[in-house]
Amino acid sequence: SQKIEQNSEALNIQEGKTATLTCNYTNYSPAYLQWYRQDPGRGPVFLLLIRENEKEKRKERLKVTFDTTLKQSLFHITASQPADSATYLCALEDMRFGAGTRLTVKP
Amino acid sequence: EAEVAQSPRYKITEKSQAVAFWCDPISGHATLYWYRQILGQGPELLVQFQDESVVDDSQLPKDRFSAERLKGVDSTLKIQPAELGDSAMYLCASSSLAGVNNEQFFGPGTRLTVL
């Protein structure tokens, strides 16, 4: 059966550094992959979508890559800020979500 | 800005009781989703509607859960009887077929506690 995994439960980094989060999937070939942000007690908020024919997508300080050979997407936040602290979720086109990575950016 | 509405925000019930959650999607969104999210996990899709029709309910525990979207607008998710393991956040989301990013817009969720 298909599986979607995010690299770690929690990631702690210093303000100003780049955060890199990983999403791996198996037994599936999605046409696209999405990234969402979720704050405690709230619903997820859409950030970016990357399609299978796109290697990279950027939005302000966010960058997403998609490697269909490795079955992996990387999500980067550059010049991270404490306000970026949240849980980040990846989702495949069939609406299956990973467990999320909780990012904490320390001042 | 248009938002997905859910009610109630919080619900405490005893096991074996019936509970119901309501969702009003963004106007014009044909697709509606119900998810269950256990603390520390990602959202798990329970049911997906396209207008009033169920597209996917493969993960819905049909012995106790039911969902409907009678007029293709708002939707109700029901649990009867509730069990201790049903304690979770229940999220509703909607999306538009015309959306470029196929993004889902989530409501604030209903936090269910079963005692």
mmCIF file of C-alpha atoms in Angstrom:
data_model
loop_
_atom_site.group_PDB
_atom_site.id
_atom_site.type_symbol
_atom_site.label_atom_id
_atom_site.label_comp_id
_atom_site.label_asym_id
_atom_site.label_seq_id
_atom_site.Cartn_x
_atom_site.Cartn_y
_atom_site.Cartn_z
ATOM 1 C CA SER A 1 0.000 0.000 0.000
ATOM 2 C CA GLN A 2 1.112 3.550 -0.524
ATOM 3 C CA LYS A 3 2.893 5.340 2.220
ATOM 4 C CA ILE A 4 3.878 8.947 2.853
ATOM 5 C CA GLU A 5 6.564 9.834 5.396
ATOM 6 C CA GLN A 6 7.960 13.086 6.676
ATOM 7 C CA ASN A 7 11.516 12.907 7.870
ATOM 8 C CA SER A 8 11.172 13.816 11.473
ATOM 9 C CA GLU A 9 8.621 14.724 14.058
ATOM 10 C CA ALA A 10 10.428 17.883 15.121
ATOM 11 C CA LEU A 11 13.082 20.210 13.787
ATOM 12 C CA ASN A 12 14.692 22.991 15.815
ATOM 13 C CA ILE A 13 16.746 25.669 14.100
ATOM 14 C CA GLN A 14 18.140 29.105 14.845
ATOM 15 C CA GLU A 15 16.557 32.231 13.421
ATOM 16 C CA GLY A 16 18.053 33.200 10.083
ATOM 17 C CA LYS A 17 19.014 29.666 9.111
ATOM 18 C CA THR A 18 17.407 27.582 6.377
ATOM 19 C CA ALA A 19 14.966 24.887 7.426
ATOM 20 C CA THR A 20 14.759 21.818 5.217
ATOM 21 C CA LEU A 21 11.904 19.362 5.599
ATOM 22 C CA THR A 22 11.581 16.079 3.744
ATOM 23 C CA CYS A 23 8.592 14.195 2.400
ATOM 24 C CA ASN A 24 9.007 10.693 0.995
ATOM 25 C CA TYR A 25 6.375 8.497 -0.563
ATOM 26 C CA THR A 26 6.209 4.915 -1.785
ATOM 27 C CA ASN A 27 4.041 2.812 -4.080
ATOM 28 C CA TYR A 28 2.582 5.850 -5.791
ATOM 29 C CA SER A 29 3.306 8.249 -8.612
ATOM 30 C CA PRO A 30 1.488 11.481 -7.805
ATOM 31 C CA ALA A 31 0.819 14.043 -10.485
ATOM 32 C CA TYR A 32 1.460 16.695 -7.856
ATOM 33 C CA LEU A 33 2.326 17.178 -4.222
ATOM 34 C CA GLN A 34 1.209 19.940 -1.853
ATOM 35 C CA TRP A 35 2.649 21.516 1.279
ATOM 36 C CA TYR A 36 0.511 22.944 4.071
ATOM 37 C CA ARG A 37 1.218 24.791 7.297
ATOM 38 C CA GLN A 38 -0.730 24.000 10.458
ATOM 39 C CA ASP A 39 -0.691 26.032 13.655
ATOM 40 C CA PRO A 40 -1.814 24.453 16.955
ATOM 41 C CA GLY A 41 -5.582 24.066 17.205
ATOM 42 C CA ARG A 42 -6.198 25.268 13.654
ATOM 43 C CA GLY A 43 -6.804 23.735 10.256
ATOM 44 C CA PRO A 44 -3.980 23.412 7.728
ATOM 45 C CA VAL A 45 -3.304 26.289 5.340
ATOM 46 C CA PHE A 46 -2.129 25.677 1.781
ATOM 47 C CA LEU A 47 1.357 26.926 0.906
ATOM 48 C CA LEU A 48 2.598 25.469 -2.373
ATOM 49 C CA LEU A 49 1.844 22.871 -5.022
ATOM 50 C CA ILE A 50 4.497 21.282 -7.217
ATOM 51 C CA ARG A 51 3.680 19.135 -10.230
ATOM 52 C CA GLU A 52 5.538 16.048 -11.403
ATOM 53 C CA ASN A 53 7.047 17.896 -14.365
ATOM 54 C CA GLU A 54 8.372 20.712 -12.173
ATOM 55 C CA LYS A 55 11.725 20.388 -10.482
ATOM 56 C CA GLU A 56 11.366 23.431 -8.258
ATOM 57 C CA LYS A 57 8.772 25.990 -7.155
ATOM 58 C CA ARG A 58 9.363 29.172 -5.159
ATOM 59 C CA LYS A 59 7.171 31.552 -3.208
ATOM 60 C CA GLU A 60 8.852 34.323 -1.262
ATOM 61 C CA ARG A 61 11.121 32.571 1.284
ATOM 62 C CA LEU A 62 9.715 29.130 0.474
ATOM 63 C CA LYS A 63 11.142 26.665 -2.013
ATOM 64 C CA VAL A 64 9.880 23.201 -2.877
ATOM 65 C CA THR A 65 11.606 20.567 -4.977
ATOM 66 C CA PHE A 66 10.165 17.359 -6.373
ATOM 67 C CA ASP A 67 12.259 14.361 -7.390
ATOM 68 C CA THR A 68 10.012 11.700 -8.911
ATOM 69 C CA THR A 69 12.930 9.271 -9.220
ATOM 70 C CA LEU A 70 13.724 9.444 -5.513
ATOM 71 C CA LYS A 71 9.995 9.796 -4.714
ATOM 72 C CA GLN A 72 10.848 12.727 -2.533
ATOM 73 C CA SER A 73 9.955 16.378 -2.030
ATOM 74 C CA LEU A 74 12.060 18.858 -0.079
ATOM 75 C CA PHE A 75 10.572 21.974 1.502
ATOM 76 C CA HIS A 76 12.912 24.828 2.358
ATOM 77 C CA ILE A 77 12.318 27.981 4.379
ATOM 78 C CA THR A 78 15.175 30.435 3.974
ATOM 79 C CA ALA A 79 16.010 33.187 6.462
ATOM 80 C CA SER A 80 13.712 31.498 8.960
ATOM 81 C CA GLN A 81 11.865 33.528 11.575
ATOM 82 C CA PRO A 82 10.218 32.582 14.884
ATOM 83 C CA ALA A 83 6.870 33.213 13.154
ATOM 84 C CA ASP A 84 7.633 30.259 10.866
ATOM 85 C CA SER A 85 7.294 27.921 13.846
ATOM 86 C CA ALA A 86 4.459 25.519 13.003
ATOM 87 C CA THR A 87 3.818 22.002 11.754
ATOM 88 C CA TYR A 88 4.344 21.504 8.045
ATOM 89 C CA LEU A 89 2.438 18.797 6.229
ATOM 90 C CA CYS A 90 2.906 17.314 2.788
ATOM 91 C CA ALA A 91 -0.015 15.829 0.882
ATOM 92 C CA LEU A 92 -0.296 13.733 -2.246
ATOM 93 C CA GLU A 93 -2.908 14.350 -4.910
ATOM 94 C CA ASP A 94 -5.091 11.600 -3.436
ATOM 95 C CA MET A 95 -5.471 13.738 -0.300
ATOM 96 C CA ARG A 96 -3.268 11.562 1.871
ATOM 97 C CA PHE A 97 -1.228 13.609 4.322
ATOM 98 C CA GLY A 98 2.045 12.881 6.029
ATOM 99 C CA ALA A 99 2.271 13.057 9.806
ATOM 100 C CA GLY A 100 3.927 16.455 9.612
ATOM 101 C CA THR A 101 7.161 17.958 10.887
ATOM 102 C CA ARG A 102 6.967 20.401 13.788
ATOM 103 C CA LEU A 103 9.380 23.240 13.130
ATOM 104 C CA THR A 104 10.597 25.507 15.912
ATOM 105 C CA VAL A 105 12.656 28.552 15.011
ATOM 106 C CA LYS A 106 14.502 29.956 18.008
ATOM 107 C CA PRO A 107 15.417 33.645 18.212
ATOM 108 C CA GLU B 1 -12.345 36.615 2.839
ATOM 109 C CA ALA B 2 -14.518 33.508 2.469
ATOM 110 C CA GLU B 3 -13.928 30.768 5.021
ATOM 111 C CA VAL B 4 -15.074 27.247 5.765
ATOM 112 C CA ALA B 5 -17.344 27.240 8.794
ATOM 113 C CA GLN B 6 -17.592 24.384 11.263
ATOM 114 C CA SER B 7 -19.641 23.858 14.384
ATOM 115 C CA PRO B 8 -19.396 23.158 17.165
ATOM 116 C CA ARG B 9 -15.763 24.052 17.826
ATOM 117 C CA TYR B 10 -15.609 21.758 20.820
ATOM 118 C CA LYS B 11 -17.698 18.750 21.805
ATOM 119 C CA ILE B 12 -17.464 16.576 24.870
ATOM 120 C CA THR B 13 -19.567 13.452 24.952
ATOM 121 C CA GLU B 14 -19.764 10.129 26.693
ATOM 122 C CA LYS B 15 -19.081 6.900 24.887
ATOM 123 C CA SER B 16 -22.101 5.294 23.236
ATOM 124 C CA GLN B 17 -23.702 8.697 22.662
ATOM 125 C CA ALA B 18 -24.380 10.156 19.219
ATOM 126 C CA VAL B 19 -22.550 13.259 17.979
ATOM 127 C CA ALA B 20 -22.896 15.358 14.860
ATOM 128 C CA PHE B 21 -20.646 17.935 13.253
ATOM 129 C CA TRP B 22 -21.641 20.520 10.703
ATOM 130 C CA CYS B 23 -19.630 22.109 7.899
ATOM 131 C CA ASP B 24 -20.427 24.958 5.534
ATOM 132 C CA PRO B 25 -17.859 25.151 2.716
ATOM 133 C CA ILE B 26 -16.792 28.218 0.802
ATOM 134 C CA SER B 27 -19.567 29.279 -1.528
ATOM 135 C CA GLY B 28 -19.234 27.687 -4.943
ATOM 136 C CA HIS B 29 -16.841 24.949 -3.869
ATOM 137 C CA ALA B 30 -18.130 21.690 -5.292
ATOM 138 C CA THR B 31 -15.730 19.412 -3.443
ATOM 139 C CA LEU B 32 -15.997 18.861 0.303
ATOM 140 C CA TYR B 33 -13.807 16.701 2.514
ATOM 141 C CA TRP B 34 -14.054 15.425 6.080
ATOM 142 C CA TYR B 35 -10.823 14.514 7.857
ATOM 143 C CA ARG B 36 -9.989 13.122 11.258
ATOM 144 C CA GLN B 37 -6.749 14.244 12.872
ATOM 145 C CA ILE B 38 -5.377 12.541 15.946
ATOM 146 C CA LEU B 39 -2.894 14.574 17.953
ATOM 147 C CA GLY B 40 0.597 14.263 16.484
ATOM 148 C CA GLN B 41 -0.621 12.787 13.207
ATOM 149 C CA GLY B 42 -1.592 14.160 9.837
ATOM 150 C CA PRO B 43 -5.205 14.524 8.722
ATOM 151 C CA GLU B 44 -6.803 11.243 7.628
ATOM 152 C CA LEU B 45 -9.403 11.493 4.871
ATOM 153 C CA LEU B 46 -12.740 10.061 5.946
ATOM 154 C CA VAL B 47 -15.014 11.055 3.070
ATOM 155 C CA GLN B 48 -14.940 13.193 -0.057
ATOM 156 C CA PHE B 49 -18.023 14.660 -1.754
ATOM 157 C CA GLN B 50 -18.374 16.052 -5.243
ATOM 158 C CA ASP B 51 -21.543 18.132 -5.027
ATOM 159 C CA GLU B 52 -23.972 15.784 -3.255
ATOM 160 C CA SER B 53 -22.271 12.554 -4.331
ATOM 161 C CA VAL B 54 -19.736 10.564 -2.331
ATOM 162 C CA VAL B 55 -16.498 10.204 -4.296
ATOM 163 C CA ASP B 56 -14.450 8.355 -1.690
ATOM 164 C CA ASP B 57 -15.524 6.952 1.660
ATOM 165 C CA SER B 58 -13.123 4.036 1.758
ATOM 166 C CA GLN B 59 -11.652 5.134 5.105
ATOM 167 C CA LEU B 60 -14.974 5.927 6.753
ATOM 168 C CA PRO B 61 -15.878 3.418 9.517
ATOM 169 C CA LYS B 62 -19.348 2.862 8.165
ATOM 170 C CA ASP B 63 -20.572 0.851 11.115
ATOM 171 C CA ARG B 64 -20.652 4.006 13.219
ATOM 172 C CA PHE B 65 -19.890 6.978 10.979
ATOM 173 C CA SER B 66 -22.148 8.540 8.381
ATOM 174 C CA ALA B 67 -21.859 11.662 6.267
ATOM 175 C CA GLU B 68 -24.264 13.487 4.044
ATOM 176 C CA ARG B 69 -24.365 16.533 1.818
ATOM 177 C CA LEU B 70 -27.966 16.476 0.739
ATOM 178 C CA LYS B 71 -28.152 19.659 -1.329
ATOM 179 C CA GLY B 72 -24.551 19.733 -2.352
ATOM 180 C CA VAL B 73 -23.740 22.645 -0.070
ATOM 181 C CA ASP B 74 -23.308 22.108 3.670
ATOM 182 C CA SER B 75 -22.535 18.744 5.178
ATOM 183 C CA THR B 76 -23.021 16.773 8.380
ATOM 184 C CA LEU B 77 -20.779 14.069 9.815
ATOM 185 C CA LYS B 78 -22.328 11.816 12.447
ATOM 186 C CA ILE B 79 -20.886 9.273 14.839
ATOM 187 C CA GLN B 80 -23.191 6.807 16.557
ATOM 188 C CA PRO B 81 -22.238 5.407 18.961
ATOM 189 C CA ALA B 82 -19.109 7.326 19.886
ATOM 190 C CA GLU B 83 -16.145 5.360 21.211
ATOM 191 C CA LEU B 84 -13.154 6.489 23.268
ATOM 192 C CA GLY B 85 -10.894 6.126 20.220
ATOM 193 C CA ASP B 86 -12.933 8.693 18.307
ATOM 194 C CA SER B 87 -11.435 11.522 20.344
ATOM 195 C CA ALA B 88 -9.727 13.690 17.735
ATOM 196 C CA MET B 89 -10.009 16.883 15.713
ATOM 197 C CA TYR B 90 -12.512 16.628 12.885
ATOM 198 C CA LEU B 91 -11.637 18.910 10.003
ATOM 199 C CA CYS B 92 -13.742 19.922 7.048
ATOM 200 C CA ALA B 93 -12.203 21.292 3.875
ATOM 201 C CA SER B 94 -13.487 22.436 0.518
ATOM 202 C CA SER B 95 -11.972 23.055 -2.879
ATOM 203 C CA SER B 96 -12.987 24.385 -6.244
ATOM 204 C CA LEU B 97 -12.688 22.436 -9.477
ATOM 205 C CA ALA B 98 -11.486 25.671 -11.011
ATOM 206 C CA GLY B 99 -8.653 26.082 -8.520
ATOM 207 C CA VAL B 100 -5.239 26.205 -10.158
ATOM 208 C CA ASN B 101 -3.494 24.571 -7.233
ATOM 209 C CA ASN B 102 -6.289 22.183 -6.237
ATOM 210 C CA GLU B 103 -5.796 23.642 -2.800
ATOM 211 C CA GLN B 104 -8.061 22.723 0.032
ATOM 212 C CA PHE B 105 -9.397 25.367 2.351
ATOM 213 C CA PHE B 106 -9.787 24.015 5.848
ATOM 214 C CA GLY B 107 -12.188 25.044 8.551
ATOM 215 C CA PRO B 108 -11.142 25.541 12.180
ATOM 216 C CA GLY B 109 -12.147 21.988 13.099
ATOM 217 C CA THR B 110 -14.255 20.415 15.826
ATOM 218 C CA ARG B 111 -12.335 19.026 18.781
ATOM 219 C CA LEU B 112 -14.158 15.914 20.005
ATOM 220 C CA THR B 113 -13.495 14.398 23.404
ATOM 221 C CA VAL B 114 -15.174 11.103 24.235
ATOM 222 C CA LEU B 115 -15.263 10.232 27.935
#
